[in-house]
Short mmCIF file of C-alpha atoms and ligand atoms in Angstrom, two decimals:
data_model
loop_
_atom_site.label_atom_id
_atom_site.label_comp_id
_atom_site.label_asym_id
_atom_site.label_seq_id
_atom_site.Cartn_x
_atom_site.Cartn_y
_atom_site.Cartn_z
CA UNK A 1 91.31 122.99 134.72
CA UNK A 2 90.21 122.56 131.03
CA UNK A 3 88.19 124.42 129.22
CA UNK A 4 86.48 122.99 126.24
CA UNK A 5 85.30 125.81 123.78
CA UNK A 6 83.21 123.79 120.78
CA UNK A 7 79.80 122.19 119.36
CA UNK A 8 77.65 119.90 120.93
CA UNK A 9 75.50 117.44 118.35
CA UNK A 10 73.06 114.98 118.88
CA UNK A 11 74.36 112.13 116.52
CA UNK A 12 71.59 110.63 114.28
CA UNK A 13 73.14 107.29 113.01
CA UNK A 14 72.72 104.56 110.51
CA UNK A 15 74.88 101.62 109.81
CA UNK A 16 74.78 100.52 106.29
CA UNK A 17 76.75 98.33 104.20
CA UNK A 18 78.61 100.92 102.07
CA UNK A 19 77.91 104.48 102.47
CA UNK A 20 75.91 105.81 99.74
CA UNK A 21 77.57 108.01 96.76
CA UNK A 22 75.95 111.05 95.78
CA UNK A 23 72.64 110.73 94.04
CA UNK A 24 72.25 107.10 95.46
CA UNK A 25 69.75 105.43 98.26
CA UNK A 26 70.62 102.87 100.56
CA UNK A 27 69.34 101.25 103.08
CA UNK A 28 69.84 100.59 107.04
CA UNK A 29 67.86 98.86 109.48
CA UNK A 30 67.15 101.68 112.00
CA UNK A 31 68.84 104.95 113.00
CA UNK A 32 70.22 105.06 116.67
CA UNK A 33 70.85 108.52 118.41
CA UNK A 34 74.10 108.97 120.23
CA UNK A 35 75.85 112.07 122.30
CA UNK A 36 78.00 113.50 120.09
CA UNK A 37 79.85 117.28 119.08
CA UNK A 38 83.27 117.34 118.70
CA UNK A 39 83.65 119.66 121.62
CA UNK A 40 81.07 117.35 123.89
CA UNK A 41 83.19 114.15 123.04
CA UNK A 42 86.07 115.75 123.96
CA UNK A 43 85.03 117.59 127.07
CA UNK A 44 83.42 114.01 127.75
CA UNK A 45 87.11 112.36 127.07
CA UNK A 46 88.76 114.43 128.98
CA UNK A 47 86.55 114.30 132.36
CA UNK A 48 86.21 110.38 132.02
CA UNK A 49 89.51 110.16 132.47
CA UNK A 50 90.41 112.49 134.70
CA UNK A 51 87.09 111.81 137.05
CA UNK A 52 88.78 111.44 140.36
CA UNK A 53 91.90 113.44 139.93
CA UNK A 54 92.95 117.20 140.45
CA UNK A 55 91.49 118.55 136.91
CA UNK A 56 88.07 119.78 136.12
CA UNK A 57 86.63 120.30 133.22
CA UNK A 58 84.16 123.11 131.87
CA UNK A 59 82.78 123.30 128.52
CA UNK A 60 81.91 126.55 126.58
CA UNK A 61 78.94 126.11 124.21
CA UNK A 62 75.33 126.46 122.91
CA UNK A 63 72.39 124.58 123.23
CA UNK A 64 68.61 124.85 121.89
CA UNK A 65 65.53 125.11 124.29
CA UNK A 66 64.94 121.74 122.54
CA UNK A 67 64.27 117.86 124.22
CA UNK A 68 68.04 117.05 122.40
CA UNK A 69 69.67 119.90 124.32
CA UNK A 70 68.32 118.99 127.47
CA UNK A 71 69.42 115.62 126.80
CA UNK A 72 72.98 116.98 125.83
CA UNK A 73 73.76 118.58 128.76
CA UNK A 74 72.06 115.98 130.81
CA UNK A 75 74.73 113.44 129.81
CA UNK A 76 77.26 116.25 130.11
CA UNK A 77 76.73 116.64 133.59
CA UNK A 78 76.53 113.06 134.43
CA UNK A 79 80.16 112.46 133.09
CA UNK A 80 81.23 115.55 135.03
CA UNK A 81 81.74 118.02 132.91
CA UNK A 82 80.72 121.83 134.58
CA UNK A 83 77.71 123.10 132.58
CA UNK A 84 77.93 126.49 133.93
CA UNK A 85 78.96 128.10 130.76
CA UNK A 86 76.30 126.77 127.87
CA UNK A 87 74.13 128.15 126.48
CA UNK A 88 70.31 127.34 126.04
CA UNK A 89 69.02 129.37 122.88
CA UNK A 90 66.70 129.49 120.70
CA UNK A 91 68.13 127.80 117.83
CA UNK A 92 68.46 124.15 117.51
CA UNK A 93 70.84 122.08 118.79
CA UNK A 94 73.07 120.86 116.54
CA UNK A 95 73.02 117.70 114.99
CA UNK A 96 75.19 115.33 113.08
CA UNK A 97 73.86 112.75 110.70
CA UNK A 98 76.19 109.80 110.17
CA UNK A 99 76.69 106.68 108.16
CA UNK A 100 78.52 103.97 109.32
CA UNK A 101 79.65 101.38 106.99
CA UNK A 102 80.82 97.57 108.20
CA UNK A 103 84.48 98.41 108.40
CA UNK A 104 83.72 101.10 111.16
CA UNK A 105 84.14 104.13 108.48
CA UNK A 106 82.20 106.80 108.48
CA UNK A 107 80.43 110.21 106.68
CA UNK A 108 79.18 112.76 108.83
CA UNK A 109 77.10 115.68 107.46
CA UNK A 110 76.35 118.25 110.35
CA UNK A 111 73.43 120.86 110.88
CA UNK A 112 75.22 123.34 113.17
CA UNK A 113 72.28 125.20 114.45
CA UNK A 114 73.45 126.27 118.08
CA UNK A 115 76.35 125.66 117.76
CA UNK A 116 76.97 128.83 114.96
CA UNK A 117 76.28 131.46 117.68
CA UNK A 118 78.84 130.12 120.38
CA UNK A 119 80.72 133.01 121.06
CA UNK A 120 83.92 134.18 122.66
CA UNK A 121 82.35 136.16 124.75
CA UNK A 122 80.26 133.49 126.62
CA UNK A 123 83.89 132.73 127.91
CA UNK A 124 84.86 134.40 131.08
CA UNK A 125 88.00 135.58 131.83
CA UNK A 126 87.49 134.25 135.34
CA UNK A 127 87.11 131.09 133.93
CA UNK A 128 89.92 130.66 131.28
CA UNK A 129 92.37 132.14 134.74
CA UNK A 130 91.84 129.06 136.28
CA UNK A 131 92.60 126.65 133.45
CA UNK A 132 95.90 125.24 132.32
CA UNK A 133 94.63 124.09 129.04
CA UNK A 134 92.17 125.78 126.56
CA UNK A 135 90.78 122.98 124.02
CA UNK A 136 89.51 123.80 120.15
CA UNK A 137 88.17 122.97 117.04
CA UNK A 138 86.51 123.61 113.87
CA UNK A 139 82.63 123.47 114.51
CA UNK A 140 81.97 126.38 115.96
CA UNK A 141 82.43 130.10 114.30
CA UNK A 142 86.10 130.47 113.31
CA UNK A 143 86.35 134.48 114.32
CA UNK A 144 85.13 133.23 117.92
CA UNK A 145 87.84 130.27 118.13
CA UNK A 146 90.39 132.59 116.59
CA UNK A 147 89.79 135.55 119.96
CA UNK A 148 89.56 132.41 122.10
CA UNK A 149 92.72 131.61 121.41
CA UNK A 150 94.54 134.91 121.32
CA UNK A 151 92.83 135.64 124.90
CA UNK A 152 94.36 132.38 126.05
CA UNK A 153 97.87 132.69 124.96
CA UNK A 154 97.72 136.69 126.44
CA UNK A 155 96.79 134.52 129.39
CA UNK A 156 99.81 132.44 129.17
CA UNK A 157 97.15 129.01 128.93
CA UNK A 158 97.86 126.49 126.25
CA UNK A 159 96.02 126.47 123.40
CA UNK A 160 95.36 123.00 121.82
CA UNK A 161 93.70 123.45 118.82
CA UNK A 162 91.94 120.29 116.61
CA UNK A 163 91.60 121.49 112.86
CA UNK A 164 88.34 119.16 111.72
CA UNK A 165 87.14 119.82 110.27
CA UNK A 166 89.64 121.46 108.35
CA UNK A 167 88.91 124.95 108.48
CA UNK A 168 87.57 126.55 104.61
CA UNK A 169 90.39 129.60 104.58
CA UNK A 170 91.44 131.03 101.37
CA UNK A 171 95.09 131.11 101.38
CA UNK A 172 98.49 130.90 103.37
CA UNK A 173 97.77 133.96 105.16
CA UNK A 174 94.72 133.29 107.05
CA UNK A 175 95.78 129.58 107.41
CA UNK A 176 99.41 131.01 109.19
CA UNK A 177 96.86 133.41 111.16
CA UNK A 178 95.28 130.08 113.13
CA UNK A 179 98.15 128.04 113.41
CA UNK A 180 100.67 130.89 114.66
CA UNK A 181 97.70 131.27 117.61
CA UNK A 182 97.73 127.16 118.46
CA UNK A 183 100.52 126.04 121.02
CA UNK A 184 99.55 122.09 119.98
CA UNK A 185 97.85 121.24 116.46
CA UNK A 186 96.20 117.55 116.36
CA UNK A 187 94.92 116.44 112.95
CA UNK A 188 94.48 113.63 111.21
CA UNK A 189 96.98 112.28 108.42
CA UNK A 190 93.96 114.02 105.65
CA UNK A 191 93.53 117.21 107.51
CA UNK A 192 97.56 117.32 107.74
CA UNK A 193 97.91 117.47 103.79
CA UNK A 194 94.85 119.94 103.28
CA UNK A 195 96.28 122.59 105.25
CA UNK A 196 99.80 121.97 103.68
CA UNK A 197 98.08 122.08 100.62
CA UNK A 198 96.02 125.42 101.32
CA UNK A 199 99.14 127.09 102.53
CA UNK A 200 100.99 125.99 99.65
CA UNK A 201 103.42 123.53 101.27
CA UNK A 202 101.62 120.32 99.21
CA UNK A 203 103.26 117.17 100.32
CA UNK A 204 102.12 114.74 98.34
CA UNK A 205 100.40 112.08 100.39
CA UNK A 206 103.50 112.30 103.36
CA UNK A 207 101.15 113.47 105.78
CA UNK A 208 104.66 113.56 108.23
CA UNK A 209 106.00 116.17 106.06
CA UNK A 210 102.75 117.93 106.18
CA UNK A 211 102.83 117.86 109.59
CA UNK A 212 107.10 118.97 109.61
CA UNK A 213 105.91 121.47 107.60
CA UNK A 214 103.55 123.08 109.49
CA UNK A 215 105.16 122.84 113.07
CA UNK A 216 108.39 124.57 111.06
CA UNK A 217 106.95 127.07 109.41
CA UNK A 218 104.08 128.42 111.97
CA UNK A 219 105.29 126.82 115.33
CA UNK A 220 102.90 124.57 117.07
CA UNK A 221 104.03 121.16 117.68
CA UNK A 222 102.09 119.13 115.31
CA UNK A 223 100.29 115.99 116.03
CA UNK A 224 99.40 113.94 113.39
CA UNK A 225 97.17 110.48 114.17
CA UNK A 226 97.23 107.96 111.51
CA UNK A 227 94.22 105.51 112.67
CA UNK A 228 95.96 102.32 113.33
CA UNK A 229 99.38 103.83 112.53
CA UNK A 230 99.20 105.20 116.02
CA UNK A 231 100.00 109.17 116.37
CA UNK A 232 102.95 111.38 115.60
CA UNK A 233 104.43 114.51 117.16
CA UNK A 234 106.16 116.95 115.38
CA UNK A 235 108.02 119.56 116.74
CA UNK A 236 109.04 123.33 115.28
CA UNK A 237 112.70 121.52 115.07
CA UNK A 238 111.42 118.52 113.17
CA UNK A 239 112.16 116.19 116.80
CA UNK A 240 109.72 113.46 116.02
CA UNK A 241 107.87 111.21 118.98
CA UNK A 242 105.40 108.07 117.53
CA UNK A 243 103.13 106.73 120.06
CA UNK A 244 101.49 103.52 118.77
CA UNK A 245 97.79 102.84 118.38
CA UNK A 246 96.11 98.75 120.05
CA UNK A 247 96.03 96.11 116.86
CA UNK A 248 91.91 96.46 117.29
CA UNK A 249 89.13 95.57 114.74
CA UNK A 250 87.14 98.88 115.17
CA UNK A 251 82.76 98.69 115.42
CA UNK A 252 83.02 102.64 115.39
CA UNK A 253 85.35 104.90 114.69
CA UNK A 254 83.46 107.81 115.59
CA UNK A 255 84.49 110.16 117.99
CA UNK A 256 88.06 108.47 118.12
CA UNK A 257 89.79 111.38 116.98
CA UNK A 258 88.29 113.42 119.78
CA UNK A 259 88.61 110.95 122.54
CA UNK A 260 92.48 111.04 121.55
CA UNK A 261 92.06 114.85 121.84
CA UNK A 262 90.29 114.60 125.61
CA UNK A 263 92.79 112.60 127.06
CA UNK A 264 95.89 114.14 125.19
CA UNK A 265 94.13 117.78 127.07
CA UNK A 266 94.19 115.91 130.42
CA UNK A 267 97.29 114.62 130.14
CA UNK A 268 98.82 117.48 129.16
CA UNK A 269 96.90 119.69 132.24
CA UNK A 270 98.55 117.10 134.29
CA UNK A 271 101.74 117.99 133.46
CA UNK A 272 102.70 114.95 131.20
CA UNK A 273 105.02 115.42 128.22
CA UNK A 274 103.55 115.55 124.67
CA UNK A 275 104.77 111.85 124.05
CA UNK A 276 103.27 110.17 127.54
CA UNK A 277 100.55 112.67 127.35
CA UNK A 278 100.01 111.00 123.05
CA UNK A 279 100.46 107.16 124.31
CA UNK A 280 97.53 107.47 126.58
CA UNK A 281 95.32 109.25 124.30
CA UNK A 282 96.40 106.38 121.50
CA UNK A 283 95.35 103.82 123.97
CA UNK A 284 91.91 105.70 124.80
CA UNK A 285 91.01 105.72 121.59
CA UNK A 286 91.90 102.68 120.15
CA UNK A 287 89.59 101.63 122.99
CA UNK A 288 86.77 104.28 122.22
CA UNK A 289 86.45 102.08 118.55
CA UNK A 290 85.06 98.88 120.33
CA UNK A 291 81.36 100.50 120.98
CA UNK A 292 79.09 101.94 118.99
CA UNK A 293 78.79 105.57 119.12
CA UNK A 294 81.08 108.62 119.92
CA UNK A 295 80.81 108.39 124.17
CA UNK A 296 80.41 105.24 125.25
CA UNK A 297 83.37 103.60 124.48
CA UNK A 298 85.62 106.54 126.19
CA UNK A 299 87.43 105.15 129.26
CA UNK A 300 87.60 105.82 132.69
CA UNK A 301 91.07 106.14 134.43
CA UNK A 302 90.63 102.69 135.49
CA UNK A 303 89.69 101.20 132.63
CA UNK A 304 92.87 102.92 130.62
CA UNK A 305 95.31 101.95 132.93
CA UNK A 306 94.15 98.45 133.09
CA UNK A 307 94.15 98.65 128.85
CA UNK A 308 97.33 100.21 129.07
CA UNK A 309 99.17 97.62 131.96
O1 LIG B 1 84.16 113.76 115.66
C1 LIG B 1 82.95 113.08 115.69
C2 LIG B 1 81.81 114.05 115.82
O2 LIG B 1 81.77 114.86 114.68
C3 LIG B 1 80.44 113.42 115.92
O3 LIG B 1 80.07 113.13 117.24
C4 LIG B 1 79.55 114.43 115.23
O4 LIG B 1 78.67 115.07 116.10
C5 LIG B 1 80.49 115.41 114.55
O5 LIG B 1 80.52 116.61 115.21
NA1 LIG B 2 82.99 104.53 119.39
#
């Protein structure tokens, strides 16, 4: 099993010709809603794709008493991910505004609500037993992610850990303090050089060496995805694997990163290595950037395999 310990968001969105500086207006035609959360997109990710097969998924979360939370886990149970462990509180559920500009780009801007009083605590330790795979990132309180992750490692369950966003820690201490507690570190090439930066291994814009440098110094292997560069793993030894990304033109890049994250989690609970486990999640979400939205371009197994063959 997976567990999925993050933020669920409703995702307000508008798609505009260039997204607006600060202190200007523009204009879209109409705002869409989508299901969104880093944590729900992966959990989502990883379930599509393993729908069928030997490993579950269960997310760990918050919720409001709100018509969006409802919704939320509505579309989380419908994909198959075990609801069993949210929350439903009485703050609101979080939600991300986004801009989407013609190239597939985006700015996100989210309003946490919920999500801020996810706690460690709401995970049991009969759950995290049963899992394989414990699955992280950077929306919900850091202190909470941080005892998540120690719990799971005591457990002997691997901790994959997504920093984005990138995590606002003053210095190489605390920084070494999150990535000495993450078996697997996925970032993207920007993230990679912000925490080499903050931990005062600044690399210049070689987001490899960021990533060398991290794996080296603190441990996890390190992936780094480079949009249509494909993915790179990096391992405490510097042993490098690439998995390549699909030549697409993207409609939405939203949510790619964590689709790449879902399936990488399923892969991985399946016993793949890091590089078969990377070339899937690569494929997924070069395919998750042909539909608008964060979900709804996520593939099933079928669908990846046939995208893959
Ligand atoms: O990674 C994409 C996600 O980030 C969006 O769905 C939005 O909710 C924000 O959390
Ligand atoms: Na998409």
């Amino acid at each position: 099993m997976i567990v999925i310990f993050g933020s669920i968001n409703m995702d307000l969105v508008a798609r505009v010709q260039r997204i607006a500086r600060p202190g200007e207006t523009v204009l879209s035609r109409r705002a869409e809603s989508f299901f969104g959360g880093k944590g729900a997109n992966q959990a989502v990710a990883a379930a599509r794709v393993g729908r069928g097969g030997p490993i579950r998924v269960a997310m760990v979360a918050a919720v409001g008493d709100d018509p969006f939370g409802k919704a939320c886990l509505d579309n989380l149970s419908r994909n198959g991910v075990d609801t069993g462990t949210i929350r439903t509180i009485e703050e609101p559920t979080g939600c991300a505004f986004i801009t989407v500009d013609e190239t597939g780009e985006n700015a996100i801007t989210v309003a946490s609500g919920a999500n801020m009083a996810v706690r460690a605590a709401d995970l049991p330790d009969s759950l995290l037993s049963g899992a394989s795979v414990v699955v992280l990132q950077m929306e919900v309180p850091l202190a909470e992610n941080l005892e998540v992750a120690a719990r799971a490692r005591r457990a002997g369950v691997k901790v994959v850990w997504n920093f984005a966003p990138v995590p606002q820690v003053s210095g190489r201490e605390a920084m070494a303090e999150l990535l000495s507690a993450t078996d697997v570190l996925v970032v993207n090439e920007h993230e990679a050089l912000s925490i080499a930066e903050i931990i005062g291994d600044a690399a210049g814009d070689d987001y490899l060496a960021a990533g060398a440098a991290l794996a080296r110094s603190f441990g996890p292997a390190c992936i780094v995805t480079a949009g249509s560069r494909g993915a790179f793993a990096i391992a405490p030894d510097g042993t490098q694997a690439h998995a390549a990304a699909r030549p697409i033109t993207p409609v939405d890049t939203t949510g790619a990163g964590d689709t790449f994250v879902g399936v990488l989690a399923n892969g991985l609970a399946e016993g793949l290595e890091i590089g078969a486990a990377m070339g899937r999640a690569c494929a997924a979400a070069s395919m998750s950037c042909l539909t608008p939205g964060a979900q709804a371009g996520m593939p099933d197994r079928d669908a990846l395999e046939r995208y893959i063959a």
